[in-house]
Amino acid sequence: MENEFKTGFVTIIARPNVGKSTMLNKIVGQKIAITTNTAQTTRTKIKGILTSEKSQIIFIDTPGVHRPLNKLGEFLSSQTQSAVKDTDLILYLTDVTSPCMRGDMWIYENYLKDANAPVILVFNKIDLVKNQEKLEANIYSYKKMFEKNIQTVRISAKTGKNFDSLIQCIEKYLPEGEMLYPDDEITDQNMRMIASETIREKIILNTRDEVPHSVAVLIDSYKSEEDIDRISATIYVSTDSQKGIIIGKNGSALKKIGMEARIELEKIAEKKIFLQLFVKVQKNWQKDSRAMKMLGLEDER
């Protein structure tokens, strides 16, 4: 008797900057989530879809989890809470180059301890730990956080090492069911969302200090024609000084951000892109519910 096809939702949860988006991009074989060395890069739930002959796995990439400090932090937390609440399986991704920390304990107490879904403990960056004794000690520090035996997998999100084992492990927990998405679809992101996130990624990569956390991008218009897509977007920041940093001397910084975003979007859309960028100041938008709603960062609860 043939095995039944399996379909299910798998939520990825972790501390900030552990490698969730890198892992998701590697699994689906294409960049669908922006990746930087800046914590809190991911702001909304992003679906990555992996379809094989045996299963369709819908991965949910959530914002890196930390104790919320403002309205934006509360929104990010709500994104993770809703994803954990309505899922078939949770992947708790950890950075195995360091032992379990207070932030991990906070995540366990607030998201994992009473979760309805089973949890797989995934150790990332195993390729970076050469000392076997240190590796095993770090792994033990995470495992002892759980009150019972926990399924574990060791991977490298950067290289894709042990991804086959991870997928096989995931499939054991999924319910039987039909495909929810076409087998050639790898994300639920539309081009407006991809354009917004791509622009924000280029801002993060080209700025430093306080700017990345104070930036939001709103697509004002997206007109798709046969040979070219025309995009107009506004970059919102919290202060006049941040606006100056993004624009740069004689507009040089903004021009570079726009050029890098346009080149990447042309690869994704497989056509020419005309990209027009504006910069506006929205004072302390991360603490303003109305501003966040306008920017599409509205609490789901």
CSV table of C-alpha atoms in Angstrom, one decimal:
chain,number,residue,atom,x,y,z
A,1,MET,CA,0.0,0.0,0.0
A,2,GLU,CA,1.4,3.4,-1.0
A,3,ASN,CA,1.9,6.1,1.6
A,4,GLU,CA,-0.6,8.9,1.7
A,5,PHE,CA,0.4,12.4,0.6
A,6,LYS,CA,1.0,14.7,3.5
A,7,THR,CA,0.4,18.4,3.8
A,8,GLY,CA,0.9,20.7,6.8
A,9,PHE,CA,2.1,24.0,8.2
A,10,VAL,CA,5.5,24.3,9.9
A,11,THR,CA,6.3,27.4,12.0
A,12,ILE,CA,9.9,28.4,12.3
A,13,ILE,CA,10.6,30.2,15.6
A,14,ALA,CA,14.0,31.6,16.9
A,15,ARG,CA,15.8,34.4,18.6
A,16,PRO,CA,16.7,37.3,16.2
A,17,ASN,CA,19.4,36.7,13.7
A,18,VAL,CA,19.8,32.9,14.1
A,19,GLY,CA,19.2,32.1,10.4
A,20,LYS,CA,15.5,31.5,9.9
A,21,SER,CA,15.2,33.3,6.6
A,22,THR,CA,18.5,31.9,5.4
A,23,MET,CA,17.2,28.4,6.1
A,24,LEU,CA,13.9,29.0,4.4
A,25,ASN,CA,15.5,30.5,1.3
A,26,LYS,CA,17.8,27.5,1.1
A,27,ILE,CA,15.0,24.9,1.5
A,28,VAL,CA,12.7,26.3,-1.2
A,29,GLY,CA,15.7,27.0,-3.5
A,30,GLN,CA,15.0,30.7,-4.1
A,31,LYS,CA,15.3,33.9,-2.1
A,32,ILE,CA,11.8,34.7,-0.8
A,33,ALA,CA,12.8,36.2,2.6
A,34,ILE,CA,15.3,39.0,3.1
A,35,THR,CA,18.4,38.2,5.0
A,36,THR,CA,20.8,40.6,6.7
A,37,ASN,CA,23.0,40.6,9.8
A,38,THR,CA,20.6,42.9,11.5
A,39,ALA,CA,18.2,41.5,14.1
A,40,GLN,CA,14.5,41.8,13.5
A,41,THR,CA,14.9,41.9,9.7
A,42,THR,CA,11.7,39.7,9.3
A,43,ARG,CA,8.6,41.7,10.2
A,44,THR,CA,5.7,39.7,8.9
A,45,LYS,CA,4.9,36.0,8.5
A,46,ILE,CA,6.3,34.7,5.2
A,47,LYS,CA,5.2,31.4,3.7
A,48,GLY,CA,7.8,29.2,1.9
A,49,ILE,CA,6.3,26.2,0.1
A,50,LEU,CA,8.2,22.9,-0.5
A,51,THR,CA,6.4,20.3,-2.6
A,52,SER,CA,7.7,16.8,-3.3
A,53,GLU,CA,6.2,13.5,-4.3
A,54,LYS,CA,5.5,12.7,-0.7
A,55,SER,CA,4.4,16.0,0.8
A,56,GLN,CA,3.7,19.7,0.6
A,57,ILE,CA,5.3,21.6,3.5
A,58,ILE,CA,4.2,25.2,4.1
A,59,PHE,CA,6.9,26.9,6.2
A,60,ILE,CA,6.0,30.0,8.2
A,61,ASP,CA,9.0,32.3,8.7
A,62,THR,CA,8.2,34.4,11.8
A,63,PRO,CA,9.9,37.6,13.1
A,64,GLY,CA,12.8,36.8,15.5
A,65,VAL,CA,11.4,36.6,19.0
A,66,HIS,CA,12.3,39.0,21.8
A,67,ARG,CA,10.5,40.8,24.6
A,68,PRO,CA,8.4,43.6,22.9
A,69,LEU,CA,9.5,47.2,23.7
A,70,ASN,CA,7.1,49.2,21.6
A,71,LYS,CA,4.1,48.9,19.2
A,72,LEU,CA,6.3,47.4,16.5
A,73,GLY,CA,7.7,44.9,18.9
A,74,GLU,CA,4.1,44.0,20.0
A,75,PHE,CA,3.2,43.5,16.3
A,76,LEU,CA,6.1,41.3,15.7
A,77,SER,CA,5.3,39.2,18.8
A,78,SER,CA,1.6,38.9,17.6
A,79,GLN,CA,2.8,37.6,14.3
A,80,THR,CA,4.7,34.8,16.0
A,81,GLN,CA,2.0,34.0,18.5
A,82,SER,CA,-0.6,33.5,15.8
A,83,ALA,CA,1.7,31.3,13.7
A,84,VAL,CA,2.5,29.1,16.7
A,85,LYS,CA,-1.2,28.8,17.7
A,86,ASP,CA,-2.3,27.6,14.3
A,87,THR,CA,0.4,25.1,13.1
A,88,ASP,CA,1.0,21.4,12.7
A,89,LEU,CA,4.6,21.6,13.8
A,90,ILE,CA,7.1,24.0,15.3
A,91,LEU,CA,10.8,24.2,14.4
A,92,TYR,CA,12.7,25.9,17.2
A,93,LEU,CA,15.9,27.0,15.4
A,94,THR,CA,18.9,27.7,17.6
A,95,ASP,CA,22.5,29.0,17.1
A,96,VAL,CA,24.6,26.1,18.3
A,97,THR,CA,27.8,28.2,18.4
A,98,SER,CA,26.6,29.5,21.8
A,99,PRO,CA,24.8,27.7,24.7
A,100,CYS,CA,21.2,28.3,25.7
A,101,MET,CA,20.7,31.8,26.9
A,102,ARG,CA,18.0,33.8,28.8
A,103,GLY,CA,16.3,34.8,25.5
A,104,ASP,CA,15.9,31.1,24.7
A,105,MET,CA,14.4,30.4,28.1
A,106,TRP,CA,12.0,33.3,27.6
A,107,ILE,CA,10.9,31.9,24.2
A,108,TYR,CA,10.4,28.4,25.8
A,109,GLU,CA,8.3,29.8,28.6
A,110,ASN,CA,6.2,32.1,26.4
A,111,TYR,CA,5.8,30.1,23.1
A,112,LEU,CA,7.0,26.5,23.4
A,113,LYS,CA,6.2,25.2,26.9
A,114,ASP,CA,2.4,25.0,26.4
A,115,ALA,CA,2.3,24.8,22.6
A,116,ASN,CA,-0.3,22.4,21.1
A,117,ALA,CA,1.9,21.4,18.2
A,118,PRO,CA,5.0,19.2,18.6
A,119,VAL,CA,8.4,20.8,18.6
A,120,ILE,CA,11.6,19.9,16.7
A,121,LEU,CA,14.8,21.4,18.2
A,122,VAL,CA,17.0,22.4,15.2
A,123,PHE,CA,20.6,23.2,15.8
A,124,ASN,CA,21.9,25.6,13.2
A,125,LYS,CA,25.5,26.6,12.3
A,126,ILE,CA,27.0,23.2,13.2
A,127,ASP,CA,29.7,23.8,10.5
A,128,LEU,CA,31.0,26.7,12.6
A,129,VAL,CA,31.8,24.7,15.8
A,130,LYS,CA,35.0,22.7,15.4
A,131,ASN,CA,35.3,21.7,19.0
A,132,GLN,CA,33.2,18.6,19.5
A,133,GLU,CA,33.1,18.9,23.2
A,134,LYS,CA,31.8,22.4,23.0
A,135,LEU,CA,29.2,21.4,20.4
A,136,GLU,CA,27.8,18.7,22.6
A,137,ALA,CA,27.8,20.9,25.7
A,138,ASN,CA,25.8,23.6,23.8
A,139,ILE,CA,23.4,21.1,22.4
A,140,TYR,CA,22.8,19.7,25.9
A,141,SER,CA,22.1,23.2,27.3
A,142,TYR,CA,19.2,23.5,24.9
A,143,LYS,CA,17.8,20.0,25.3
A,144,LYS,CA,17.6,20.2,29.1
A,145,MET,CA,15.3,23.2,28.8
A,146,PHE,CA,12.6,20.9,27.7
A,147,GLU,CA,10.8,18.8,30.3
A,148,LYS,CA,10.7,15.7,28.1
A,149,ASN,CA,12.7,14.1,25.3
A,150,ILE,CA,12.8,16.3,22.3
A,151,GLN,CA,13.4,15.5,18.6
A,152,THR,CA,16.6,17.2,17.4
A,153,VAL,CA,18.2,17.8,14.0
A,154,ARG,CA,21.6,19.3,13.4
A,155,ILE,CA,21.9,21.5,10.2
A,156,SER,CA,23.8,24.3,8.5
A,157,ALA,CA,21.3,26.7,7.0
A,158,LYS,CA,24.1,28.3,5.0
A,159,THR,CA,25.3,25.1,3.3
A,160,GLY,CA,22.1,23.0,3.4
A,161,LYS,CA,23.8,20.3,5.4
A,162,ASN,CA,21.4,17.6,6.7
A,163,PHE,CA,18.4,19.3,5.1
A,164,ASP,CA,17.3,15.8,3.8
A,165,SER,CA,17.2,14.6,7.4
A,166,LEU,CA,15.3,17.7,8.5
A,167,ILE,CA,12.6,17.2,5.8
A,168,GLN,CA,12.2,13.5,6.6
A,169,CYS,CA,11.8,14.4,10.3
A,170,ILE,CA,9.2,17.1,9.5
A,171,GLU,CA,7.2,14.7,7.2
A,172,LYS,CA,6.7,12.2,10.1
A,173,TYR,CA,4.7,14.9,12.0
A,174,LEU,CA,2.5,16.1,9.1
A,175,PRO,CA,-1.2,15.0,8.7
A,176,GLU,CA,-2.3,13.3,5.5
A,177,GLY,CA,-4.0,15.7,3.1
A,178,GLU,CA,-4.1,17.2,-0.4
A,179,MET,CA,-2.0,20.0,-1.8
A,180,LEU,CA,-3.0,23.5,-0.7
A,181,TYR,CA,-0.9,25.3,-3.3
A,182,PRO,CA,0.1,24.5,-6.9
A,183,ASP,CA,3.2,22.3,-7.0
A,184,ASP,CA,5.3,25.0,-8.7
A,185,GLU,CA,4.5,27.7,-6.1
A,186,ILE,CA,7.2,28.5,-3.5
A,187,THR,CA,5.7,31.4,-1.6
A,188,ASP,CA,2.5,33.3,-0.9
A,189,GLN,CA,4.3,36.6,-1.4
A,190,ASN,CA,3.0,38.8,-4.3
A,191,MET,CA,5.3,41.2,-6.2
A,192,ARG,CA,4.1,44.2,-4.2
A,193,MET,CA,5.2,42.5,-1.0
A,194,ILE,CA,8.5,41.3,-2.6
A,195,ALA,CA,9.2,44.8,-3.9
A,196,SER,CA,8.7,46.4,-0.5
A,197,GLU,CA,10.9,43.8,1.3
A,198,THR,CA,13.6,44.0,-1.3
A,199,ILE,CA,13.8,47.8,-1.0
A,200,ARG,CA,13.9,47.5,2.8
A,201,GLU,CA,16.7,44.9,2.6
A,202,LYS,CA,18.8,47.2,0.5
A,203,ILE,CA,18.3,50.1,3.0
A,204,ILE,CA,19.4,47.8,5.9
A,205,LEU,CA,22.5,46.7,4.0
A,206,ASN,CA,23.4,50.3,3.0
A,207,THR,CA,22.8,52.0,6.4
A,208,ARG,CA,23.9,51.3,10.0
A,209,ASP,CA,23.1,52.1,13.7
A,210,GLU,CA,19.5,53.1,14.3
A,211,VAL,CA,18.3,53.4,10.8
A,212,PRO,CA,17.3,49.7,10.0
A,213,HIS,CA,14.8,49.5,12.9
A,214,SER,CA,13.2,52.8,12.0
A,215,VAL,CA,12.5,52.1,8.3
A,216,ALA,CA,9.3,51.0,6.7
A,217,VAL,CA,8.5,50.8,3.0
A,218,LEU,CA,5.1,51.4,1.5
A,219,ILE,CA,4.4,50.6,-2.2
A,220,ASP,CA,2.3,53.5,-3.5
A,221,SER,CA,1.7,52.0,-6.9
A,222,TYR,CA,2.7,48.9,-8.8
A,223,LYS,CA,1.8,48.9,-12.5
A,224,SER,CA,2.7,45.7,-14.4
A,225,GLU,CA,3.0,46.0,-18.2
A,226,GLU,CA,4.1,43.3,-20.7
A,227,ASP,CA,7.8,44.4,-20.9
A,228,ILE,CA,8.2,46.6,-17.7
A,229,ASP,CA,6.9,46.9,-14.2
A,230,ARG,CA,6.6,50.5,-12.9
A,231,ILE,CA,6.9,50.8,-9.1
A,232,SER,CA,6.6,53.9,-6.9
A,233,ALA,CA,7.5,53.5,-3.2
A,234,THR,CA,7.8,55.7,-0.1
A,235,ILE,CA,10.4,55.0,2.5
A,236,TYR,CA,9.3,56.1,6.0
A,237,VAL,CA,11.7,56.9,8.8
A,238,SER,CA,11.4,58.3,12.3
A,239,THR,CA,13.6,61.4,12.2
A,240,ASP,CA,15.0,64.0,9.9
A,241,SER,CA,18.6,62.8,10.5
A,242,GLN,CA,17.6,59.3,9.3
A,243,LYS,CA,16.1,60.8,6.2
A,244,GLY,CA,19.4,62.5,5.5
A,245,ILE,CA,21.3,59.2,5.9
A,246,ILE,CA,19.0,57.4,3.5
A,247,ILE,CA,19.1,60.2,0.9
A,248,GLY,CA,22.9,60.8,1.3
A,249,LYS,CA,25.0,63.5,-0.2
A,250,ASN,CA,23.4,64.8,-3.4
A,251,GLY,CA,21.0,61.8,-3.3
A,252,SER,CA,23.9,59.2,-3.6
A,253,ALA,CA,22.7,56.8,-0.9
A,254,LEU,CA,19.1,56.7,-2.2
A,255,LYS,CA,20.3,56.2,-5.8
A,256,LYS,CA,22.5,53.2,-4.7
A,257,ILE,CA,19.6,51.7,-2.7
A,258,GLY,CA,17.3,52.1,-5.7
A,259,MET,CA,19.8,50.7,-8.2
A,260,GLU,CA,20.4,47.6,-6.0
A,261,ALA,CA,16.7,47.0,-5.4
A,262,ARG,CA,15.9,47.4,-9.1
A,263,ILE,CA,18.6,44.9,-10.2
A,264,GLU,CA,17.3,42.3,-7.8
A,265,LEU,CA,13.6,42.9,-8.7
A,266,GLU,CA,14.4,42.5,-12.4
A,267,LYS,CA,15.9,39.1,-11.7
A,268,ILE,CA,12.8,38.1,-9.8
A,269,ALA,CA,10.2,39.5,-12.2
A,270,GLU,CA,12.3,38.6,-15.3
A,271,LYS,CA,11.6,41.9,-16.9
A,272,LYS,CA,12.6,45.5,-16.7
A,273,ILE,CA,11.8,47.5,-13.6
A,274,PHE,CA,11.3,51.3,-13.3
A,275,LEU,CA,11.6,52.1,-9.6
A,276,GLN,CA,10.9,55.5,-8.1
A,277,LEU,CA,11.7,56.1,-4.4
A,278,PHE,CA,10.6,58.9,-2.0
A,279,VAL,CA,11.6,59.4,1.6
A,280,LYS,CA,9.2,60.8,4.3
A,281,VAL,CA,9.5,61.4,8.0
A,282,GLN,CA,6.8,59.8,10.2
A,283,LYS,CA,7.9,60.7,13.8
A,284,ASN,CA,8.2,57.7,16.0
A,285,TRP,CA,6.0,55.5,13.8
A,286,GLN,CA,7.0,52.3,15.7
A,287,LYS,CA,5.1,53.6,18.7
A,288,ASP,CA,2.1,54.9,16.8
A,289,SER,CA,-0.7,52.4,16.1
A,290,ARG,CA,-2.3,54.6,13.4
A,291,ALA,CA,1.0,54.9,11.5
A,292,MET,CA,1.7,51.2,11.7
A,293,LYS,CA,-1.7,50.5,10.3
A,294,MET,CA,-1.0,52.8,7.4
A,295,LEU,CA,2.2,51.0,6.8
A,296,GLY,CA,0.5,47.6,6.8
A,297,LEU,CA,1.9,46.5,10.2
A,298,GLU,CA,-1.4,46.1,11.9
A,299,ASP,CA,-1.8,43.8,14.9
A,300,GLU,CA,-3.9,40.7,14.0
A,301,ARG,CA,-5.3,40.0,17.4
